Amino acid sequence: QVPPPTPKRQGPRVAKKRFNGEDALTPREIQDKQNEGMRLSKALALLGVASRRGAEEIIFAGRVTVNGAVVETPQHTVSPNRDAIAVDGRAVDGGLALEQTHAYFILNKPKGYLCSNKASSGGTRGGNDKLVLDLFEDYRSAWRKKHPGKLPPRLFTVGRLDVNTTGMLLVTTDGQWCQRVAHPSAEIVKSYVLTADKRPTKAQVKKMAEGCIVDGKKVTPRNVESMENARDGGPLNRVSVDVVDGRNREVREIAANAGVGVKKLKRVRVGGLRMPSELPLGKYMTLKPHQVGYVLDKGLANNEKAREETGRMGKSF
């Protein structure tokens, strides 16, 4: 028996419910939700005290009071606009609640800086520890000057670069946008320029393009090519590598698997946004709204023919 035909859909297709960043809240919407109440750990994160995990540790340690009473459960419901929240006896106020828009930055990361909010040794700062977010102290100082006695919004690094890798790093106050860009499901292309210790052979470049096992999973670069014919007149021992997985030390592992020694590694593009060549090491620039959109623009990111014709890779400034 022939089954009846499937009835035609009436109205627009119902979108699948999944996180894609479009349901991220603006600072004003966050402020409205604060009136409805939220978990204490989340409130501390929004107020710029610490990450949610860090906030939970502070709460468990008995360092947080709400309306004068010590609270040791992160699930405790509070309203930052109505309840008096204090850490170590000091009232906390500030963060995104005082801002109308998020901030987005592009940083030219120097070598020797950690992409972390904590030092490497158990969360305590050592004398030689240098953190990427330390480079934004002037932003924090200007914010505190504008809002005396308030805590500045927490900054997030969008993904990570290992301590020896330089180049493009996105930093933002928008935690949900950060997750959207960094999550592998977004398939955002990250482009690197690898400078080898000697000129790689064609066989080695081909081996790199085949990928390798990284963290127990097979990863394959989106594109690998020698830059010996690059129009910028740079060294012949460079290789351009595009990846989407973003696993820890992925490009270095791919190079090592092909027998290519890495002398330098620099990220030059994320999605459709390329780092401007005039941005000095250790300095950052504030992104404009249309530049933020370039990051998720796959049309720009995948336009390899335009890159070859113009000598540029992705949209710049």
PDB file of C-alpha atoms in Angstrom:
ATOM      1  CA  GLN A   1       0.000   0.000   0.000  1.00  0.00           C
ATOM      2  CA  VAL A   2       1.346   3.395  -1.001  1.00  0.00           C
ATOM      3  CA  PRO A   3       1.690   5.723   1.983  1.00  0.00           C
ATOM      4  CA  PRO A   4      -0.150   9.032   1.825  1.00  0.00           C
ATOM      5  CA  PRO A   5       1.911  12.001   0.600  1.00  0.00           C
ATOM      6  CA  THR A   6       3.605  14.133   3.189  1.00  0.00           C
ATOM      7  CA  PRO A   7       1.532  17.249   3.817  1.00  0.00           C
ATOM      8  CA  LYS A   8       3.122  20.516   2.741  1.00  0.00           C
ATOM      9  CA  ARG A   9       4.567  22.670   5.417  1.00  0.00           C
ATOM     10  CA  GLN A  10       2.534  25.711   6.331  1.00  0.00           C
ATOM     11  CA  GLY A  11       4.525  28.840   7.080  1.00  0.00           C
ATOM     12  CA  PRO A  12       8.286  29.186   7.540  1.00  0.00           C
ATOM     13  CA  ARG A  13      10.479  26.268   8.484  1.00  0.00           C
ATOM     14  CA  VAL A  14      10.960  25.949  12.240  1.00  0.00           C
ATOM     15  CA  ALA A  15      14.597  26.526  13.092  1.00  0.00           C
ATOM     16  CA  LYS A  16      16.320  23.850  15.145  1.00  0.00           C
ATOM     17  CA  LYS A  17      16.986  24.947  18.690  1.00  0.00           C
ATOM     18  CA  ARG A  18      20.743  24.967  19.140  1.00  0.00           C
ATOM     19  CA  PHE A  19      23.303  27.436  20.359  1.00  0.00           C
ATOM     20  CA  ASN A  20      24.719  29.489  17.504  1.00  0.00           C
ATOM     21  CA  GLY A  21      25.349  32.811  19.219  1.00  0.00           C
ATOM     22  CA  GLU A  22      22.232  34.497  17.826  1.00  0.00           C
ATOM     23  CA  ASP A  23      20.539  34.243  21.203  1.00  0.00           C
ATOM     24  CA  ALA A  24      23.402  36.090  22.918  1.00  0.00           C
ATOM     25  CA  LEU A  25      22.198  38.833  25.192  1.00  0.00           C
ATOM     26  CA  THR A  26      23.164  42.463  24.911  1.00  0.00           C
ATOM     27  CA  PRO A  27      24.327  44.270  28.058  1.00  0.00           C
ATOM     28  CA  ARG A  28      20.937  45.992  28.304  1.00  0.00           C
ATOM     29  CA  GLU A  29      19.146  42.634  28.103  1.00  0.00           C
ATOM     30  CA  ILE A  30      21.500  41.257  30.733  1.00  0.00           C
ATOM     31  CA  GLN A  31      20.575  44.172  32.960  1.00  0.00           C
ATOM     32  CA  ASP A  32      16.870  43.390  32.470  1.00  0.00           C
ATOM     33  CA  LYS A  33      17.438  39.722  33.349  1.00  0.00           C
ATOM     34  CA  GLN A  34      19.198  40.738  36.536  1.00  0.00           C
ATOM     35  CA  ASN A  35      15.861  41.982  37.849  1.00  0.00           C
ATOM     36  CA  GLU A  36      14.474  38.449  37.418  1.00  0.00           C
ATOM     37  CA  GLY A  37      17.187  36.852  39.565  1.00  0.00           C
ATOM     38  CA  MET A  38      20.054  34.500  38.687  1.00  0.00           C
ATOM     39  CA  ARG A  39      22.580  32.118  40.210  1.00  0.00           C
ATOM     40  CA  LEU A  40      25.087  33.797  42.473  1.00  0.00           C
ATOM     41  CA  SER A  41      28.022  32.367  40.475  1.00  0.00           C
ATOM     42  CA  LYS A  42      26.620  33.802  37.263  1.00  0.00           C
ATOM     43  CA  ALA A  43      26.022  37.181  38.895  1.00  0.00           C
ATOM     44  CA  LEU A  44      29.640  37.357  40.060  1.00  0.00           C
ATOM     45  CA  ALA A  45      30.833  36.535  36.538  1.00  0.00           C
ATOM     46  CA  LEU A  46      28.667  39.268  35.006  1.00  0.00           C
ATOM     47  CA  LEU A  47      29.927  41.742  37.594  1.00  0.00           C
ATOM     48  CA  GLY A  48      33.484  41.082  36.450  1.00  0.00           C
ATOM     49  CA  VAL A  49      34.683  39.318  39.606  1.00  0.00           C
ATOM     50  CA  ALA A  50      35.834  36.049  37.977  1.00  0.00           C
ATOM     51  CA  SER A  51      34.824  33.325  35.562  1.00  0.00           C
ATOM     52  CA  ARG A  52      31.893  31.154  36.602  1.00  0.00           C
ATOM     53  CA  ARG A  53      34.215  28.391  37.753  1.00  0.00           C
ATOM     54  CA  GLY A  54      36.377  30.899  39.583  1.00  0.00           C
ATOM     55  CA  ALA A  55      33.257  32.434  41.142  1.00  0.00           C
ATOM     56  CA  GLU A  56      32.184  29.019  42.438  1.00  0.00           C
ATOM     57  CA  GLU A  57      35.560  28.569  44.130  1.00  0.00           C
ATOM     58  CA  ILE A  58      35.207  31.979  45.784  1.00  0.00           C
ATOM     59  CA  ILE A  59      31.690  31.095  46.983  1.00  0.00           C
ATOM     60  CA  PHE A  60      32.721  27.676  48.354  1.00  0.00           C
ATOM     61  CA  ALA A  61      35.522  29.400  50.276  1.00  0.00           C
ATOM     62  CA  GLY A  62      32.932  31.448  52.166  1.00  0.00           C
ATOM     63  CA  ARG A  63      34.213  34.759  50.829  1.00  0.00           C
ATOM     64  CA  VAL A  64      30.865  35.987  49.470  1.00  0.00           C
ATOM     65  CA  THR A  65      28.046  37.641  51.377  1.00  0.00           C
ATOM     66  CA  VAL A  66      24.577  38.551  50.137  1.00  0.00           C
ATOM     67  CA  ASN A  67      22.795  41.244  52.140  1.00  0.00           C
ATOM     68  CA  GLY A  68      25.312  40.704  54.954  1.00  0.00           C
ATOM     69  CA  ALA A  69      24.921  36.919  55.199  1.00  0.00           C
ATOM     70  CA  VAL A  70      27.599  34.460  54.029  1.00  0.00           C
ATOM     71  CA  VAL A  71      26.415  32.298  51.116  1.00  0.00           C
ATOM     72  CA  GLU A  72      28.358  29.139  50.167  1.00  0.00           C
ATOM     73  CA  THR A  73      26.088  27.748  47.436  1.00  0.00           C
ATOM     74  CA  PRO A  74      26.607  28.937  43.824  1.00  0.00           C
ATOM     75  CA  GLN A  75      22.950  28.120  43.043  1.00  0.00           C
ATOM     76  CA  HIS A  76      21.702  30.766  45.463  1.00  0.00           C
ATOM     77  CA  THR A  77      19.380  33.136  43.567  1.00  0.00           C
ATOM     78  CA  VAL A  78      20.222  36.816  43.690  1.00  0.00           C
ATOM     79  CA  SER A  79      19.311  39.998  41.865  1.00  0.00           C
ATOM     80  CA  PRO A  80      22.371  42.255  41.410  1.00  0.00           C
ATOM     81  CA  ASN A  81      20.078  45.248  41.097  1.00  0.00           C
ATOM     82  CA  ARG A  82      18.387  44.596  44.456  1.00  0.00           C
ATOM     83  CA  ASP A  83      20.774  42.507  46.580  1.00  0.00           C
ATOM     84  CA  ALA A  84      23.998  43.778  48.148  1.00  0.00           C
ATOM     85  CA  ILE A  85      26.765  41.369  47.051  1.00  0.00           C
ATOM     86  CA  ALA A  86      30.225  41.577  48.609  1.00  0.00           C
ATOM     87  CA  VAL A  87      33.470  39.605  48.219  1.00  0.00           C
ATOM     88  CA  ASP A  88      35.915  39.657  51.131  1.00  0.00           C
ATOM     89  CA  GLY A  89      33.793  42.397  52.696  1.00  0.00           C
ATOM     90  CA  ARG A  90      34.014  44.643  49.641  1.00  0.00           C
ATOM     91  CA  ALA A  91      30.832  45.442  47.714  1.00  0.00           C
ATOM     92  CA  VAL A  92      31.047  44.527  44.030  1.00  0.00           C
ATOM     93  CA  ASP A  93      29.380  46.508  41.302  1.00  0.00           C
ATOM     94  CA  GLY A  94      30.184  47.164  37.674  1.00  0.00           C
ATOM     95  CA  GLY A  95      30.856  44.817  34.763  1.00  0.00           C
ATOM     96  CA  LEU A  96      28.473  44.698  31.822  1.00  0.00           C
ATOM     97  CA  ALA A  97      25.664  46.234  33.868  1.00  0.00           C
ATOM     98  CA  LEU A  98      27.240  49.666  33.269  1.00  0.00           C
ATOM     99  CA  GLU A  99      27.804  49.238  29.523  1.00  0.00           C
ATOM    100  CA  GLN A 100      25.407  49.621  26.596  1.00  0.00           C
ATOM    101  CA  THR A 101      27.465  47.594  24.104  1.00  0.00           C
ATOM    102  CA  HIS A 102      30.102  44.863  24.135  1.00  0.00           C
ATOM    103  CA  ALA A 103      33.739  45.572  23.327  1.00  0.00           C
ATOM    104  CA  TYR A 104      35.672  43.634  20.675  1.00  0.00           C
ATOM    105  CA  PHE A 105      39.447  43.856  20.190  1.00  0.00           C
ATOM    106  CA  ILE A 106      42.121  42.442  17.888  1.00  0.00           C
ATOM    107  CA  LEU A 107      45.537  41.931  19.490  1.00  0.00           C
ATOM    108  CA  ASN A 108      48.900  41.224  17.897  1.00  0.00           C
ATOM    109  CA  LYS A 109      50.060  38.726  20.511  1.00  0.00           C
ATOM    110  CA  PRO A 110      53.787  38.708  21.304  1.00  0.00           C
ATOM    111  CA  LYS A 111      55.785  35.590  22.080  1.00  0.00           C
ATOM    112  CA  GLY A 112      55.964  34.592  25.742  1.00  0.00           C
ATOM    113  CA  TYR A 113      52.408  35.512  26.795  1.00  0.00           C
ATOM    114  CA  LEU A 114      49.850  33.021  28.139  1.00  0.00           C
ATOM    115  CA  CYS A 115      46.238  33.069  26.890  1.00  0.00           C
ATOM    116  CA  SER A 116      44.811  32.576  30.356  1.00  0.00           C
ATOM    117  CA  ASN A 117      43.248  34.479  33.220  1.00  0.00           C
ATOM    118  CA  LYS A 118      45.517  32.630  35.637  1.00  0.00           C
ATOM    119  CA  ALA A 119      49.218  31.970  35.909  1.00  0.00           C
ATOM    120  CA  SER A 120      50.533  28.520  35.045  1.00  0.00           C
ATOM    121  CA  SER A 121      51.444  27.474  38.581  1.00  0.00           C
ATOM    122  CA  GLY A 122      48.219  26.658  40.325  1.00  0.00           C
ATOM    123  CA  GLY A 123      46.589  29.998  39.617  1.00  0.00           C
ATOM    124  CA  THR A 124      49.202  32.085  41.465  1.00  0.00           C
ATOM    125  CA  ARG A 125      51.162  34.736  39.646  1.00  0.00           C
ATOM    126  CA  GLY A 126      54.872  34.073  39.457  1.00  0.00           C
ATOM    127  CA  GLY A 127      57.552  36.613  38.740  1.00  0.00           C
ATOM    128  CA  ASN A 128      57.988  35.488  35.120  1.00  0.00           C
ATOM    129  CA  ASP A 129      54.327  34.903  34.253  1.00  0.00           C
ATOM    130  CA  LYS A 130      53.034  37.179  31.505  1.00  0.00           C
ATOM    131  CA  LEU A 131      49.353  37.023  30.611  1.00  0.00           C
ATOM    132  CA  VAL A 132      47.738  38.293  27.420  1.00  0.00           C
ATOM    133  CA  LEU A 133      45.118  40.207  29.394  1.00  0.00           C
ATOM    134  CA  ASP A 134      47.891  42.185  31.110  1.00  0.00           C
ATOM    135  CA  LEU A 135      48.248  43.993  27.774  1.00  0.00           C
ATOM    136  CA  PHE A 136      44.769  45.467  28.314  1.00  0.00           C
ATOM    137  CA  GLU A 137      45.548  47.223  31.567  1.00  0.00           C
ATOM    138  CA  ASP A 138      45.192  50.630  29.888  1.00  0.00           C
ATOM    139  CA  TYR A 139      41.655  49.654  28.819  1.00  0.00           C
ATOM    140  CA  ARG A 140      40.832  48.676  32.402  1.00  0.00           C
ATOM    141  CA  SER A 141      42.377  51.868  33.775  1.00  0.00           C
ATOM    142  CA  ALA A 142      40.336  54.029  31.400  1.00  0.00           C
ATOM    143  CA  TRP A 143      37.196  52.101  32.348  1.00  0.00           C
ATOM    144  CA  ARG A 144      37.824  52.569  36.086  1.00  0.00           C
ATOM    145  CA  LYS A 145      38.425  56.263  35.530  1.00  0.00           C
ATOM    146  CA  LYS A 146      35.069  56.493  33.747  1.00  0.00           C
ATOM    147  CA  HIS A 147      33.308  54.409  36.445  1.00  0.00           C
ATOM    148  CA  PRO A 148      35.065  55.143  39.776  1.00  0.00           C
ATOM    149  CA  GLY A 149      34.798  52.362  42.343  1.00  0.00           C
ATOM    150  CA  LYS A 150      33.331  49.866  39.853  1.00  0.00           C
ATOM    151  CA  LEU A 151      34.744  46.621  38.479  1.00  0.00           C
ATOM    152  CA  PRO A 152      35.472  46.566  34.718  1.00  0.00           C
ATOM    153  CA  PRO A 153      33.813  43.894  32.528  1.00  0.00           C
ATOM    154  CA  ARG A 154      35.619  40.577  32.269  1.00  0.00           C
ATOM    155  CA  LEU A 155      37.632  40.055  29.102  1.00  0.00           C
ATOM    156  CA  PHE A 156      37.655  36.758  27.192  1.00  0.00           C
ATOM    157  CA  THR A 157      40.263  35.533  24.732  1.00  0.00           C
ATOM    158  CA  VAL A 158      38.557  33.962  21.707  1.00  0.00           C
ATOM    159  CA  GLY A 159      40.366  30.639  21.618  1.00  0.00           C
ATOM    160  CA  ARG A 160      44.041  30.421  22.499  1.00  0.00           C
ATOM    161  CA  LEU A 161      47.516  30.677  21.052  1.00  0.00           C
ATOM    162  CA  ASP A 162      50.305  28.766  22.755  1.00  0.00           C
ATOM    163  CA  VAL A 163      52.957  30.752  24.551  1.00  0.00           C
ATOM    164  CA  ASN A 164      55.423  30.661  21.631  1.00  0.00           C
ATOM    165  CA  THR A 165      52.910  31.526  18.878  1.00  0.00           C
ATOM    166  CA  THR A 166      52.436  35.142  17.863  1.00  0.00           C
ATOM    167  CA  GLY A 167      49.860  37.041  15.841  1.00  0.00           C
ATOM    168  CA  MET A 168      46.149  37.597  15.714  1.00  0.00           C
ATOM    169  CA  LEU A 169      44.105  37.063  18.866  1.00  0.00           C
ATOM    170  CA  LEU A 170      40.544  38.272  19.385  1.00  0.00           C
ATOM    171  CA  VAL A 171      39.555  39.539  22.831  1.00  0.00           C
ATOM    172  CA  THR A 172      36.040  40.572  23.886  1.00  0.00           C
ATOM    173  CA  THR A 173      33.626  41.201  26.741  1.00  0.00           C
ATOM    174  CA  ASP A 174      31.008  39.154  24.849  1.00  0.00           C
ATOM    175  CA  GLY A 175      31.256  35.655  26.306  1.00  0.00           C
ATOM    176  CA  GLN A 176      28.626  34.095  24.073  1.00  0.00           C
ATOM    177  CA  TRP A 177      30.130  35.504  20.868  1.00  0.00           C
ATOM    178  CA  CYS A 178      33.457  34.177  22.099  1.00  0.00           C
ATOM    179  CA  GLN A 179      31.974  30.669  22.429  1.00  0.00           C
ATOM    180  CA  ARG A 180      30.338  30.886  19.034  1.00  0.00           C
ATOM    181  CA  VAL A 181      33.573  31.768  17.242  1.00  0.00           C
ATOM    182  CA  ALA A 182      35.774  29.351  19.190  1.00  0.00           C
ATOM    183  CA  HIS A 183      33.479  26.298  19.017  1.00  0.00           C
ATOM    184  CA  PRO A 184      34.517  23.754  16.334  1.00  0.00           C
ATOM    185  CA  SER A 185      30.931  23.530  15.044  1.00  0.00           C
ATOM    186  CA  ALA A 186      31.248  27.095  13.721  1.00  0.00           C
ATOM    187  CA  GLU A 187      34.010  25.864  11.355  1.00  0.00           C
ATOM    188  CA  ILE A 188      35.815  29.193  11.496  1.00  0.00           C
ATOM    189  CA  VAL A 189      39.046  29.028   9.487  1.00  0.00           C
ATOM    190  CA  LYS A 190      42.230  30.142  11.250  1.00  0.00           C
ATOM    191  CA  SER A 191      45.193  30.916   9.006  1.00  0.00           C
ATOM    192  CA  TYR A 192      48.816  30.635  10.107  1.00  0.00           C
ATOM    193  CA  VAL A 193      52.174  31.419   8.564  1.00  0.00           C
ATOM    194  CA  LEU A 194      54.724  28.818   9.640  1.00  0.00           C
ATOM    195  CA  THR A 195      58.408  29.664   9.243  1.00  0.00           C
ATOM    196  CA  ALA A 196      60.387  26.423   9.102  1.00  0.00           C
ATOM    197  CA  ASP A 197      63.981  25.965  10.234  1.00  0.00           C
ATOM    198  CA  LYS A 198      64.804  25.110   6.606  1.00  0.00           C
ATOM    199  CA  ARG A 199      62.980  25.104   3.297  1.00  0.00           C
ATOM    200  CA  PRO A 200      60.325  22.333   3.363  1.00  0.00           C
ATOM    201  CA  THR A 201      60.237  19.861   0.499  1.00  0.00           C
ATOM    202  CA  LYS A 202      57.162  19.287  -1.649  1.00  0.00           C
ATOM    203  CA  ALA A 203      56.764  15.889   0.006  1.00  0.00           C
ATOM    204  CA  GLN A 204      56.752  17.486   3.451  1.00  0.00           C
ATOM    205  CA  VAL A 205      54.148  20.083   2.437  1.00  0.00           C
ATOM    206  CA  LYS A 206      52.006  17.268   1.011  1.00  0.00           C
ATOM    207  CA  LYS A 207      52.439  15.280   4.230  1.00  0.00           C
ATOM    208  CA  MET A 208      51.288  18.290   6.265  1.00  0.00           C
ATOM    209  CA  ALA A 209      48.184  18.599   4.082  1.00  0.00           C
ATOM    210  CA  GLU A 210      47.255  14.992   4.927  1.00  0.00           C
ATOM    211  CA  GLY A 211      46.945  15.878   8.620  1.00  0.00           C
ATOM    212  CA  CYS A 212      47.708  13.736  11.653  1.00  0.00           C
ATOM    213  CA  ILE A 213      46.399  12.617  15.040  1.00  0.00           C
ATOM    214  CA  VAL A 214      46.111  15.457  17.565  1.00  0.00           C
ATOM    215  CA  ASP A 215      44.710  14.796  21.043  1.00  0.00           C
ATOM    216  CA  GLY A 216      43.489  11.374  19.903  1.00  0.00           C
ATOM    217  CA  LYS A 217      41.578  12.663  16.871  1.00  0.00           C
ATOM    218  CA  LYS A 218      42.524  12.840  13.204  1.00  0.00           C
ATOM    219  CA  VAL A 219      42.688  16.442  12.039  1.00  0.00           C
ATOM    220  CA  THR A 220      43.127  17.567   8.448  1.00  0.00           C
ATOM    221  CA  PRO A 221      44.037  21.147   7.550  1.00  0.00           C
ATOM    222  CA  ARG A 222      41.684  23.025   5.277  1.00  0.00           C
ATOM    223  CA  ASN A 223      44.628  24.156   3.160  1.00  0.00           C
ATOM    224  CA  VAL A 224      48.419  23.850   3.199  1.00  0.00           C
ATOM    225  CA  GLU A 225      50.714  25.466   0.638  1.00  0.00           C
ATOM    226  CA  SER A 226      54.274  26.615   0.306  1.00  0.00           C
ATOM    227  CA  MET A 227      54.826  30.370   0.263  1.00  0.00           C
ATOM    228  CA  GLU A 228      57.986  30.220  -1.846  1.00  0.00           C
ATOM    229  CA  ASN A 229      56.102  32.045  -4.632  1.00  0.00           C
ATOM    230  CA  ALA A 230      54.419  34.582  -2.331  1.00  0.00           C
ATOM    231  CA  ARG A 231      54.296  38.120  -3.679  1.00  0.00           C
ATOM    232  CA  ASP A 232      55.467  39.731  -0.456  1.00  0.00           C
ATOM    233  CA  GLY A 233      59.068  38.769  -1.129  1.00  0.00           C
ATOM    234  CA  GLY A 234      59.414  36.993   2.212  1.00  0.00           C
ATOM    235  CA  PRO A 235      61.594  33.983   3.070  1.00  0.00           C
ATOM    236  CA  LEU A 236      61.210  30.815   0.996  1.00  0.00           C
ATOM    237  CA  ASN A 237      60.955  28.578   4.069  1.00  0.00           C
ATOM    238  CA  ARG A 238      57.384  29.596   4.927  1.00  0.00           C
ATOM    239  CA  VAL A 239      54.205  27.529   4.740  1.00  0.00           C
ATOM    240  CA  SER A 240      50.619  28.780   4.882  1.00  0.00           C
ATOM    241  CA  VAL A 241      48.347  26.540   6.978  1.00  0.00           C
ATOM    242  CA  ASP A 242      44.562  26.890   7.356  1.00  0.00           C
ATOM    243  CA  VAL A 243      42.817  24.886  10.099  1.00  0.00           C
ATOM    244  CA  VAL A 244      39.311  24.757  11.534  1.00  0.00           C
ATOM    245  CA  ASP A 245      39.622  22.390  14.519  1.00  0.00           C
ATOM    246  CA  GLY A 246      41.620  24.743  16.718  1.00  0.00           C
ATOM    247  CA  ARG A 247      43.100  22.007  18.896  1.00  0.00           C
ATOM    248  CA  ASN A 248      45.995  22.720  21.223  1.00  0.00           C
ATOM    249  CA  ARG A 249      49.275  23.031  19.261  1.00  0.00           C
ATOM    250  CA  GLU A 250      47.511  21.608  16.199  1.00  0.00           C
ATOM    251  CA  VAL A 251      49.667  23.328  13.565  1.00  0.00           C
ATOM    252  CA  ARG A 252      52.885  22.440  15.390  1.00  0.00           C
ATOM    253  CA  GLU A 253      51.813  18.775  15.630  1.00  0.00           C
ATOM    254  CA  ILE A 254      50.966  18.697  11.913  1.00  0.00           C
ATOM    255  CA  ALA A 255      54.381  20.136  11.084  1.00  0.00           C
ATOM    256  CA  ALA A 256      56.230  17.743  13.413  1.00  0.00           C
ATOM    257  CA  ASN A 257      54.429  14.768  11.865  1.00  0.00           C
ATOM    258  CA  ALA A 258      55.796  15.811   8.455  1.00  0.00           C
ATOM    259  CA  GLY A 259      59.313  16.307   9.783  1.00  0.00           C
ATOM    260  CA  VAL A 260      59.138  20.106   9.509  1.00  0.00           C
ATOM    261  CA  GLY A 261      60.875  22.049  12.263  1.00  0.00           C
ATOM    262  CA  VAL A 262      59.029  25.161  13.388  1.00  0.00           C
ATOM    263  CA  LYS A 263      61.128  28.295  13.774  1.00  0.00           C
ATOM    264  CA  LYS A 264      58.226  30.736  14.037  1.00  0.00           C
ATOM    265  CA  LEU A 265      54.441  30.436  13.985  1.00  0.00           C
ATOM    266  CA  LYS A 266      52.125  33.381  13.486  1.00  0.00           C
ATOM    267  CA  ARG A 267      48.339  33.533  13.123  1.00  0.00           C
ATOM    268  CA  VAL A 268      47.272  36.044  10.491  1.00  0.00           C
ATOM    269  CA  ARG A 269      43.539  35.495   9.998  1.00  0.00           C
ATOM    270  CA  VAL A 270      40.397  34.322  11.816  1.00  0.00           C
ATOM    271  CA  GLY A 271      37.371  33.759   9.591  1.00  0.00           C
ATOM    272  CA  GLY A 272      37.089  36.628   7.135  1.00  0.00           C
ATOM    273  CA  LEU A 273      39.128  39.079   9.210  1.00  0.00           C
ATOM    274  CA  ARG A 274      42.850  39.484   8.615  1.00  0.00           C
ATOM    275  CA  MET A 275      45.194  41.126  11.093  1.00  0.00           C
ATOM    276  CA  PRO A 276      46.342  44.539   9.816  1.00  0.00           C
ATOM    277  CA  SER A 277      50.035  44.606   8.984  1.00  0.00           C
ATOM    278  CA  GLU A 278      50.471  47.975  10.703  1.00  0.00           C
ATOM    279  CA  LEU A 279      49.419  46.660  14.145  1.00  0.00           C
ATOM    280  CA  PRO A 280      52.602  46.408  16.291  1.00  0.00           C
ATOM    281  CA  LEU A 281      53.392  43.442  18.526  1.00  0.00           C
ATOM    282  CA  GLY A 282      51.761  43.748  21.932  1.00  0.00           C
ATOM    283  CA  LYS A 283      49.223  46.339  20.750  1.00  0.00           C
ATOM    284  CA  TYR A 284      45.492  46.014  20.133  1.00  0.00           C
ATOM    285  CA  MET A 285      42.775  47.814  18.180  1.00  0.00           C
ATOM    286  CA  THR A 286      39.045  48.106  18.816  1.00  0.00           C
ATOM    287  CA  LEU A 287      36.944  46.398  16.158  1.00  0.00           C
ATOM    288  CA  LYS A 288      34.086  48.240  14.512  1.00  0.00           C
ATOM    289  CA  PRO A 289      30.737  46.418  14.128  1.00  0.00           C
ATOM    290  CA  HIS A 290      31.288  45.528  10.463  1.00  0.00           C
ATOM    291  CA  GLN A 291      34.738  44.151  11.306  1.00  0.00           C
ATOM    292  CA  VAL A 292      33.208  41.923  13.987  1.00  0.00           C
ATOM    293  CA  GLY A 293      30.921  40.576  11.257  1.00  0.00           C
ATOM    294  CA  TYR A 294      33.911  39.693   9.055  1.00  0.00           C
ATOM    295  CA  VAL A 295      34.984  37.029  11.563  1.00  0.00           C
ATOM    296  CA  LEU A 296      31.895  34.900  10.889  1.00  0.00           C
ATOM    297  CA  ASP A 297      31.689  35.713   7.165  1.00  0.00           C
ATOM    298  CA  LYS A 298      32.506  32.389   5.507  1.00  0.00           C
ATOM    299  CA  GLY A 299      32.226  33.950   2.070  1.00  0.00           C
ATOM    300  CA  LEU A 300      35.241  36.139   2.824  1.00  0.00           C
ATOM    301  CA  ALA A 301      37.062  33.364   4.638  1.00  0.00           C
ATOM    302  CA  ASN A 302      36.758  30.880   1.767  1.00  0.00           C
ATOM    303  CA  ASN A 303      37.467  33.267  -1.103  1.00  0.00           C
ATOM    304  CA  GLU A 304      40.832  31.753  -1.940  1.00  0.00           C
ATOM    305  CA  LYS A 305      40.731  32.893  -5.576  1.00  0.00           C
ATOM    306  CA  ALA A 306      40.422  36.505  -4.495  1.00  0.00           C
ATOM    307  CA  ARG A 307      43.348  36.002  -2.163  1.00  0.00           C
ATOM    308  CA  GLU A 308      45.527  34.752  -5.020  1.00  0.00           C
ATOM    309  CA  GLU A 309      44.483  37.571  -7.344  1.00  0.00           C
ATOM    310  CA  THR A 310      44.922  40.392  -4.846  1.00  0.00           C
ATOM    311  CA  GLY A 311      47.643  38.997  -2.611  1.00  0.00           C
ATOM    312  CA  ARG A 312      45.382  39.433   0.419  1.00  0.00           C
ATOM    313  CA  MET A 313      43.782  36.826   2.598  1.00  0.00           C
ATOM    314  CA  GLY A 314      40.393  37.744   4.054  1.00  0.00           C
ATOM    315  CA  LYS A 315      39.061  41.212   4.826  1.00  0.00           C
ATOM    316  CA  SER A 316      41.377  43.624   6.541  1.00  0.00           C
ATOM    317  CA  PHE A 317      40.954  47.174   7.849  1.00  0.00           C
TER     318      PHE A 317
END
